[in-house]
Amino acid sequence: MALQSHLVELERRHQALEKEIEQEMHHPSTDDLRLAELKRRKLQLKDEIERLRQATVKPTLH
């Protein structure tokens, strides 16, 4: 199932960005622009993950 493996990869990238953001925030000379870019990319991944999850849930008729 290609969609499932794509979701797993997106979630892995999302977690990697989360770790990178944490490291950046604890760094003494935090680059605010870099931090903002990392957070923006993380949010884009989260949005894409949610869109794909919603696309896999098919509405049922009652």
JSON list of N, CA and C in Angstrom, two decimals:
[
{"chain": "A", "resi": 1, "resn": "MET", "atom": "N", "xyz": [0.86, -1.18, 0.00]},
{"chain": "A", "resi": 1, "resn": "MET", "atom": "CA", "xyz": [0.00, 0.00, 0.00]},
{"chain": "A", "resi": 1, "resn": "MET", "atom": "C", "xyz": [0.90, 1.24, 0.00]},
{"chain": "A", "resi": 2, "resn": "ALA", "atom": "N", "xyz": [0.96, 1.92, -1.11]},
{"chain": "A", "resi": 2, "resn": "ALA", "atom": "CA", "xyz": [1.84, 3.07, -1.30]},
{"chain": "A", "resi": 2, "resn": "ALA", "atom": "C", "xyz": [1.44, 4.25, -0.40]},
{"chain": "A", "resi": 3, "resn": "LEU", "atom": "N", "xyz": [0.16, 4.46, -0.24]},
{"chain": "A", "resi": 3, "resn": "LEU", "atom": "CA", "xyz": [-0.30, 5.57, 0.58]},
{"chain": "A", "resi": 3, "resn": "LEU", "atom": "C", "xyz": [0.15, 5.41, 2.03]},
{"chain": "A", "resi": 4, "resn": "GLN", "atom": "N", "xyz": [0.06, 4.20, 2.53]},
{"chain": "A", "resi": 4, "resn": "GLN", "atom": "CA", "xyz": [0.45, 3.96, 3.92]},
{"chain": "A", "resi": 4, "resn": "GLN", "atom": "C", "xyz": [1.95, 4.21, 4.11]},
{"chain": "A", "resi": 5, "resn": "SER", "atom": "N", "xyz": [2.77, 3.75, 3.17]},
{"chain": "A", "resi": 5, "resn": "SER", "atom": "CA", "xyz": [4.21, 3.96, 3.30]},
{"chain": "A", "resi": 5, "resn": "SER", "atom": "C", "xyz": [4.55, 5.45, 3.17]},
{"chain": "A", "resi": 6, "resn": "HIS", "atom": "N", "xyz": [3.79, 6.17, 2.34]},
{"chain": "A", "resi": 6, "resn": "HIS", "atom": "CA", "xyz": [4.00, 7.61, 2.21]},
{"chain": "A", "resi": 6, "resn": "HIS", "atom": "C", "xyz": [3.67, 8.31, 3.53]},
{"chain": "A", "resi": 7, "resn": "LEU", "atom": "N", "xyz": [2.58, 7.90, 4.17]},
{"chain": "A", "resi": 7, "resn": "LEU", "atom": "CA", "xyz": [2.20, 8.47, 5.46]},
{"chain": "A", "resi": 7, "resn": "LEU", "atom": "C", "xyz": [3.28, 8.20, 6.51]},
{"chain": "A", "resi": 8, "resn": "VAL", "atom": "N", "xyz": [3.82, 7.00, 6.52]},
{"chain": "A", "resi": 8, "resn": "VAL", "atom": "CA", "xyz": [4.87, 6.65, 7.48]},
{"chain": "A", "resi": 8, "resn": "VAL", "atom": "C", "xyz": [6.09, 7.54, 7.26]},
{"chain": "A", "resi": 9, "resn": "GLU", "atom": "N", "xyz": [6.46, 7.74, 6.00]},
{"chain": "A", "resi": 9, "resn": "GLU", "atom": "CA", "xyz": [7.61, 8.59, 5.69]},
{"chain": "A", "resi": 9, "resn": "GLU", "atom": "C", "xyz": [7.35, 10.04, 6.13]},
{"chain": "A", "resi": 10, "resn": "LEU", "atom": "N", "xyz": [6.16, 10.55, 5.88]},
{"chain": "A", "resi": 10, "resn": "LEU", "atom": "CA", "xyz": [5.83, 11.92, 6.30]},
{"chain": "A", "resi": 10, "resn": "LEU", "atom": "C", "xyz": [5.89, 12.05, 7.82]},
{"chain": "A", "resi": 11, "resn": "GLU", "atom": "N", "xyz": [5.38, 11.05, 8.52]},
{"chain": "A", "resi": 11, "resn": "GLU", "atom": "CA", "xyz": [5.41, 11.08, 9.98]},
{"chain": "A", "resi": 11, "resn": "GLU", "atom": "C", "xyz": [6.85, 11.01, 10.50]},
{"chain": "A", "resi": 12, "resn": "ARG", "atom": "N", "xyz": [7.70, 10.24, 9.83]},
{"chain": "A", "resi": 12, "resn": "ARG", "atom": "CA", "xyz": [9.11, 10.16, 10.21]},
{"chain": "A", "resi": 12, "resn": "ARG", "atom": "C", "xyz": [9.79, 11.53, 10.03]},
{"chain": "A", "resi": 13, "resn": "ARG", "atom": "N", "xyz": [9.50, 12.18, 8.90]},
{"chain": "A", "resi": 13, "resn": "ARG", "atom": "CA", "xyz": [10.07, 13.51, 8.65]},
{"chain": "A", "resi": 13, "resn": "ARG", "atom": "C", "xyz": [9.55, 14.53, 9.66]},
{"chain": "A", "resi": 14, "resn": "HIS", "atom": "N", "xyz": [8.28, 14.41, 10.02]},
{"chain": "A", "resi": 14, "resn": "HIS", "atom": "CA", "xyz": [7.67, 15.30, 11.02]},
{"chain": "A", "resi": 14, "resn": "HIS", "atom": "C", "xyz": [8.39, 15.16, 12.36]},
{"chain": "A", "resi": 15, "resn": "GLN", "atom": "N", "xyz": [8.64, 13.91, 12.77]},
{"chain": "A", "resi": 15, "resn": "GLN", "atom": "CA", "xyz": [9.35, 13.67, 14.03]},
{"chain": "A", "resi": 15, "resn": "GLN", "atom": "C", "xyz": [10.78, 14.20, 13.98]},
{"chain": "A", "resi": 16, "resn": "ALA", "atom": "N", "xyz": [11.44, 14.04, 12.84]},
{"chain": "A", "resi": 16, "resn": "ALA", "atom": "CA", "xyz": [12.81, 14.53, 12.68]},
{"chain": "A", "resi": 16, "resn": "ALA", "atom": "C", "xyz": [12.84, 16.05, 12.82]},
{"chain": "A", "resi": 17, "resn": "LEU", "atom": "N", "xyz": [11.85, 16.72, 12.23]},
{"chain": "A", "resi": 17, "resn": "LEU", "atom": "CA", "xyz": [11.78, 18.18, 12.36]},
{"chain": "A", "resi": 17, "resn": "LEU", "atom": "C", "xyz": [11.51, 18.58, 13.81]},
{"chain": "A", "resi": 18, "resn": "GLU", "atom": "N", "xyz": [10.68, 17.82, 14.50]},
{"chain": "A", "resi": 18, "resn": "GLU", "atom": "CA", "xyz": [10.39, 18.10, 15.92]},
{"chain": "A", "resi": 18, "resn": "GLU", "atom": "C", "xyz": [11.69, 18.05, 16.73]},
{"chain": "A", "resi": 19, "resn": "LYS", "atom": "N", "xyz": [12.51, 17.04, 16.49]},
{"chain": "A", "resi": 19, "resn": "LYS", "atom": "CA", "xyz": [13.78, 16.92, 17.20]},
{"chain": "A", "resi": 19, "resn": "LYS", "atom": "C", "xyz": [14.72, 18.07, 16.83]},
{"chain": "A", "resi": 20, "resn": "GLU", "atom": "N", "xyz": [14.74, 18.42, 15.56]},
{"chain": "A", "resi": 20, "resn": "GLU", "atom": "CA", "xyz": [15.61, 19.51, 15.12]},
{"chain": "A", "resi": 20, "resn": "GLU", "atom": "C", "xyz": [15.19, 20.84, 15.74]},
{"chain": "A", "resi": 21, "resn": "ILE", "atom": "N", "xyz": [13.88, 21.06, 15.85]},
{"chain": "A", "resi": 21, "resn": "ILE", "atom": "CA", "xyz": [13.36, 22.28, 16.48]},
{"chain": "A", "resi": 21, "resn": "ILE", "atom": "C", "xyz": [13.76, 22.31, 17.95]},
{"chain": "A", "resi": 22, "resn": "GLU", "atom": "N", "xyz": [13.61, 21.18, 18.64]},
{"chain": "A", "resi": 22, "resn": "GLU", "atom": "CA", "xyz": [14.00, 21.10, 20.05]},
{"chain": "A", "resi": 22, "resn": "GLU", "atom": "C", "xyz": [15.48, 21.43, 20.23]},
{"chain": "A", "resi": 23, "resn": "GLN", "atom": "N", "xyz": [16.32, 20.87, 19.37]},
{"chain": "A", "resi": 23, "resn": "GLN", "atom": "CA", "xyz": [17.75, 21.14, 19.47]},
{"chain": "A", "resi": 23, "resn": "GLN", "atom": "C", "xyz": [18.04, 22.61, 19.21]},
{"chain": "A", "resi": 24, "resn": "GLU", "atom": "N", "xyz": [17.39, 23.17, 18.22]},
{"chain": "A", "resi": 24, "resn": "GLU", "atom": "CA", "xyz": [17.60, 24.58, 17.87]},
{"chain": "A", "resi": 24, "resn": "GLU", "atom": "C", "xyz": [17.17, 25.49, 19.02]},
{"chain": "A", "resi": 25, "resn": "MET", "atom": "N", "xyz": [16.07, 25.15, 19.69]},
{"chain": "A", "resi": 25, "resn": "MET", "atom": "CA", "xyz": [15.57, 25.99, 20.78]},
{"chain": "A", "resi": 25, "resn": "MET", "atom": "C", "xyz": [16.51, 25.95, 21.99]},
{"chain": "A", "resi": 26, "resn": "HIS", "atom": "N", "xyz": [17.23, 24.86, 22.17]},
{"chain": "A", "resi": 26, "resn": "HIS", "atom": "CA", "xyz": [18.13, 24.74, 23.31]},
{"chain": "A", "resi": 26, "resn": "HIS", "atom": "C", "xyz": [19.55, 25.19, 22.99]},
{"chain": "A", "resi": 27, "resn": "HIS", "atom": "N", "xyz": [19.76, 25.59, 21.78]},
{"chain": "A", "resi": 27, "resn": "HIS", "atom": "CA", "xyz": [21.08, 26.06, 21.37]},
{"chain": "A", "resi": 27, "resn": "HIS", "atom": "C", "xyz": [21.24, 27.51, 21.85]},
{"chain": "A", "resi": 28, "resn": "PRO", "atom": "N", "xyz": [22.39, 27.86, 22.39]},
{"chain": "A", "resi": 28, "resn": "PRO", "atom": "CA", "xyz": [22.58, 29.21, 22.94]},
{"chain": "A", "resi": 28, "resn": "PRO", "atom": "C", "xyz": [22.41, 30.34, 21.92]},
{"chain": "A", "resi": 29, "resn": "SER", "atom": "N", "xyz": [22.77, 30.08, 20.69]},
{"chain": "A", "resi": 29, "resn": "SER", "atom": "CA", "xyz": [22.63, 31.13, 19.66]},
{"chain": "A", "resi": 29, "resn": "SER", "atom": "C", "xyz": [21.57, 30.73, 18.64]},
{"chain": "A", "resi": 30, "resn": "THR", "atom": "N", "xyz": [20.35, 30.66, 19.11]},
{"chain": "A", "resi": 30, "resn": "THR", "atom": "CA", "xyz": [19.23, 30.24, 18.27]},
{"chain": "A", "resi": 30, "resn": "THR", "atom": "C", "xyz": [19.02, 31.22, 17.13]},
{"chain": "A", "resi": 31, "resn": "ASP", "atom": "N", "xyz": [18.93, 30.68, 15.94]},
{"chain": "A", "resi": 31, "resn": "ASP", "atom": "CA", "xyz": [18.64, 31.48, 14.75]},
{"chain": "A", "resi": 31, "resn": "ASP", "atom": "C", "xyz": [17.12, 31.52, 14.57]},
{"chain": "A", "resi": 32, "resn": "ASP", "atom": "N", "xyz": [16.53, 32.68, 14.85]},
{"chain": "A", "resi": 32, "resn": "ASP", "atom": "CA", "xyz": [15.07, 32.80, 14.81]},
{"chain": "A", "resi": 32, "resn": "ASP", "atom": "C", "xyz": [14.49, 32.51, 13.42]},
{"chain": "A", "resi": 33, "resn": "LEU", "atom": "N", "xyz": [15.19, 32.92, 12.38]},
{"chain": "A", "resi": 33, "resn": "LEU", "atom": "CA", "xyz": [14.70, 32.66, 11.03]},
{"chain": "A", "resi": 33, "resn": "LEU", "atom": "C", "xyz": [14.73, 31.16, 10.72]},
{"chain": "A", "resi": 34, "resn": "ARG", "atom": "N", "xyz": [15.79, 30.50, 11.13]},
{"chain": "A", "resi": 34, "resn": "ARG", "atom": "CA", "xyz": [15.89, 29.05, 10.91]},
{"chain": "A", "resi": 34, "resn": "ARG", "atom": "C", "xyz": [14.80, 28.34, 11.70]},
{"chain": "A", "resi": 35, "resn": "LEU", "atom": "N", "xyz": [14.59, 28.75, 12.93]},
{"chain": "A", "resi": 35, "resn": "LEU", "atom": "CA", "xyz": [13.56, 28.15, 13.77]},
{"chain": "A", "resi": 35, "resn": "LEU", "atom": "C", "xyz": [12.18, 28.33, 13.15]},
{"chain": "A", "resi": 36, "resn": "ALA", "atom": "N", "xyz": [11.90, 29.51, 12.65]},
{"chain": "A", "resi": 36, "resn": "ALA", "atom": "CA", "xyz": [10.61, 29.78, 11.99]},
{"chain": "A", "resi": 36, "resn": "ALA", "atom": "C", "xyz": [10.45, 28.91, 10.76]},
{"chain": "A", "resi": 37, "resn": "GLU", "atom": "N", "xyz": [11.51, 28.73, 9.98]},
{"chain": "A", "resi": 37, "resn": "GLU", "atom": "CA", "xyz": [11.45, 27.89, 8.79]},
{"chain": "A", "resi": 37, "resn": "GLU", "atom": "C", "xyz": [11.20, 26.43, 9.16]},
{"chain": "A", "resi": 38, "resn": "LEU", "atom": "N", "xyz": [11.86, 25.95, 10.18]},
{"chain": "A", "resi": 38, "resn": "LEU", "atom": "CA", "xyz": [11.64, 24.57, 10.63]},
{"chain": "A", "resi": 38, "resn": "LEU", "atom": "C", "xyz": [10.20, 24.36, 11.09]},
{"chain": "A", "resi": 39, "resn": "LYS", "atom": "N", "xyz": [9.68, 25.32, 11.84]},
{"chain": "A", "resi": 39, "resn": "LYS", "atom": "CA", "xyz": [8.29, 25.21, 12.31]},
{"chain": "A", "resi": 39, "resn": "LYS", "atom": "C", "xyz": [7.31, 25.27, 11.15]},
{"chain": "A", "resi": 40, "resn": "ARG", "atom": "N", "xyz": [7.60, 26.10, 10.14]},
{"chain": "A", "resi": 40, "resn": "ARG", "atom": "CA", "xyz": [6.73, 26.19, 8.97]},
{"chain": "A", "resi": 40, "resn": "ARG", "atom": "C", "xyz": [6.72, 24.87, 8.22]},
{"chain": "A", "resi": 41, "resn": "ARG", "atom": "N", "xyz": [7.89, 24.26, 8.03]},
{"chain": "A", "resi": 41, "resn": "ARG", "atom": "CA", "xyz": [7.97, 22.97, 7.34]},
{"chain": "A", "resi": 41, "resn": "ARG", "atom": "C", "xyz": [7.25, 21.88, 8.13]},
{"chain": "A", "resi": 42, "resn": "LYS", "atom": "N", "xyz": [7.39, 21.91, 9.45]},
{"chain": "A", "resi": 42, "resn": "LYS", "atom": "CA", "xyz": [6.72, 20.92, 10.30]},
{"chain": "A", "resi": 42, "resn": "LYS", "atom": "C", "xyz": [5.19, 21.05, 10.17]},
{"chain": "A", "resi": 43, "resn": "LEU", "atom": "N", "xyz": [4.71, 22.28, 10.16]},
{"chain": "A", "resi": 43, "resn": "LEU", "atom": "CA", "xyz": [3.27, 22.50, 10.02]},
{"chain": "A", "resi": 43, "resn": "LEU", "atom": "C", "xyz": [2.77, 22.06, 8.65]},
{"chain": "A", "resi": 44, "resn": "GLN", "atom": "N", "xyz": [3.55, 22.30, 7.60]},
{"chain": "A", "resi": 44, "resn": "GLN", "atom": "CA", "xyz": [3.17, 21.84, 6.27]},
{"chain": "A", "resi": 44, "resn": "GLN", "atom": "C", "xyz": [3.07, 20.31, 6.23]},
{"chain": "A", "resi": 45, "resn": "LEU", "atom": "N", "xyz": [4.03, 19.65, 6.86]},
{"chain": "A", "resi": 45, "resn": "LEU", "atom": "CA", "xyz": [3.98, 18.18, 6.91]},
{"chain": "A", "resi": 45, "resn": "LEU", "atom": "C", "xyz": [2.75, 17.71, 7.67]},
{"chain": "A", "resi": 46, "resn": "LYS", "atom": "N", "xyz": [2.47, 18.35, 8.78]},
{"chain": "A", "resi": 46, "resn": "LYS", "atom": "CA", "xyz": [1.30, 17.98, 9.58]},
{"chain": "A", "resi": 46, "resn": "LYS", "atom": "C", "xyz": [0.02, 18.14, 8.76]},
{"chain": "A", "resi": 47, "resn": "ASP", "atom": "N", "xyz": [-0.09, 19.24, 8.02]},
{"chain": "A", "resi": 47, "resn": "ASP", "atom": "CA", "xyz": [-1.26, 19.46, 7.19]},
{"chain": "A", "resi": 47, "resn": "ASP", "atom": "C", "xyz": [-1.38, 18.40, 6.10]},
{"chain": "A", "resi": 48, "resn": "GLU", "atom": "N", "xyz": [-0.25, 18.05, 5.48]},
{"chain": "A", "resi": 48, "resn": "GLU", "atom": "CA", "xyz": [-0.28, 17.04, 4.43]},
{"chain": "A", "resi": 48, "resn": "GLU", "atom": "C", "xyz": [-0.67, 15.67, 5.00]},
{"chain": "A", "resi": 49, "resn": "ILE", "atom": "N", "xyz": [-0.14, 15.34, 6.17]},
{"chain": "A", "resi": 49, "resn": "ILE", "atom": "CA", "xyz": [-0.49, 14.08, 6.83]},
{"chain": "A", "resi": 49, "resn": "ILE", "atom": "C", "xyz": [-1.99, 14.03, 7.09]},
{"chain": "A", "resi": 50, "resn": "GLU", "atom": "N", "xyz": [-2.55, 15.11, 7.61]},
{"chain": "A", "resi": 50, "resn": "GLU", "atom": "CA", "xyz": [-3.98, 15.14, 7.90]},
{"chain": "A", "resi": 50, "resn": "GLU", "atom": "C", "xyz": [-4.82, 15.03, 6.63]},
{"chain": "A", "resi": 51, "resn": "ARG", "atom": "N", "xyz": [-4.40, 15.71, 5.55]},
{"chain": "A", "resi": 51, "resn": "ARG", "atom": "CA", "xyz": [-5.13, 15.60, 4.28]},
{"chain": "A", "resi": 51, "resn": "ARG", "atom": "C", "xyz": [-5.14, 14.16, 3.77]},
{"chain": "A", "resi": 52, "resn": "LEU", "atom": "N", "xyz": [-4.00, 13.51, 3.85]},
{"chain": "A", "resi": 52, "resn": "LEU", "atom": "CA", "xyz": [-3.92, 12.12, 3.39]},
{"chain": "A", "resi": 52, "resn": "LEU", "atom": "C", "xyz": [-4.76, 11.19, 4.26]},
{"chain": "A", "resi": 53, "resn": "ARG", "atom": "N", "xyz": [-4.74, 11.43, 5.56]},
{"chain": "A", "resi": 53, "resn": "ARG", "atom": "CA", "xyz": [-5.56, 10.60, 6.46]},
{"chain": "A", "resi": 53, "resn": "ARG", "atom": "C", "xyz": [-7.04, 10.78, 6.16]},
{"chain": "A", "resi": 54, "resn": "GLN", "atom": "N", "xyz": [-7.44, 12.02, 5.93]},
{"chain": "A", "resi": 54, "resn": "GLN", "atom": "CA", "xyz": [-8.84, 12.29, 5.61]},
{"chain": "A", "resi": 54, "resn": "GLN", "atom": "C", "xyz": [-9.24, 11.66, 4.27]},
{"chain": "A", "resi": 55, "resn": "ALA", "atom": "N", "xyz": [-8.31, 11.64, 3.33]},
{"chain": "A", "resi": 55, "resn": "ALA", "atom": "CA", "xyz": [-8.58, 11.07, 2.02]},
{"chain": "A", "resi": 55, "resn": "ALA", "atom": "C", "xyz": [-8.75, 9.54, 2.12]},
{"chain": "A", "resi": 56, "resn": "THR", "atom": "N", "xyz": [-8.12, 8.91, 3.11]},
{"chain": "A", "resi": 56, "resn": "THR", "atom": "CA", "xyz": [-8.23, 7.47, 3.24]},
{"chain": "A", "resi": 56, "resn": "THR", "atom": "C", "xyz": [-9.50, 7.06, 3.98]},
{"chain": "A", "resi": 57, "resn": "VAL", "atom": "N", "xyz": [-10.10, 7.98, 4.71]},
{"chain": "A", "resi": 57, "resn": "VAL", "atom": "CA", "xyz": [-11.34, 7.70, 5.42]},
{"chain": "A", "resi": 57, "resn": "VAL", "atom": "C", "xyz": [-12.50, 8.00, 4.47]},
{"chain": "A", "resi": 58, "resn": "LYS", "atom": "N", "xyz": [-13.17, 6.95, 4.06]},
{"chain": "A", "resi": 58, "resn": "LYS", "atom": "CA", "xyz": [-14.27, 7.14, 3.13]},
{"chain": "A", "resi": 58, "resn": "LYS", "atom": "C", "xyz": [-15.58, 7.21, 3.94]},
{"chain": "A", "resi": 59, "resn": "PRO", "atom": "N", "xyz": [-16.41, 8.18, 3.61]},
{"chain": "A", "resi": 59, "resn": "PRO", "atom": "CA", "xyz": [-17.68, 8.29, 4.33]},
{"chain": "A", "resi": 59, "resn": "PRO", "atom": "C", "xyz": [-18.57, 7.08, 4.06]},
{"chain": "A", "resi": 60, "resn": "THR", "atom": "N", "xyz": [-19.24, 6.63, 5.10]},
{"chain": "A", "resi": 60, "resn": "THR", "atom": "CA", "xyz": [-20.15, 5.50, 4.94]},
{"chain": "A", "resi": 60, "resn": "THR", "atom": "C", "xyz": [-21.58, 6.00, 4.86]},
{"chain": "A", "resi": 61, "resn": "LEU", "atom": "N", "xyz": [-22.36, 5.34, 4.08]},
{"chain": "A", "resi": 61, "resn": "LEU", "atom": "CA", "xyz": [-23.77, 5.71, 3.95]},
{"chain": "A", "resi": 61, "resn": "LEU", "atom": "C", "xyz": [-24.59, 4.89, 4.96]},
{"chain": "A", "resi": 62, "resn": "HIS", "atom": "N", "xyz": [-25.52, 5.56, 5.59]},
{"chain": "A", "resi": 62, "resn": "HIS", "atom": "CA", "xyz": [-26.38, 4.89, 6.59]},
{"chain": "A", "resi": 62, "resn": "HIS", "atom": "C", "xyz": [-27.73, 4.66, 6.03]}
]
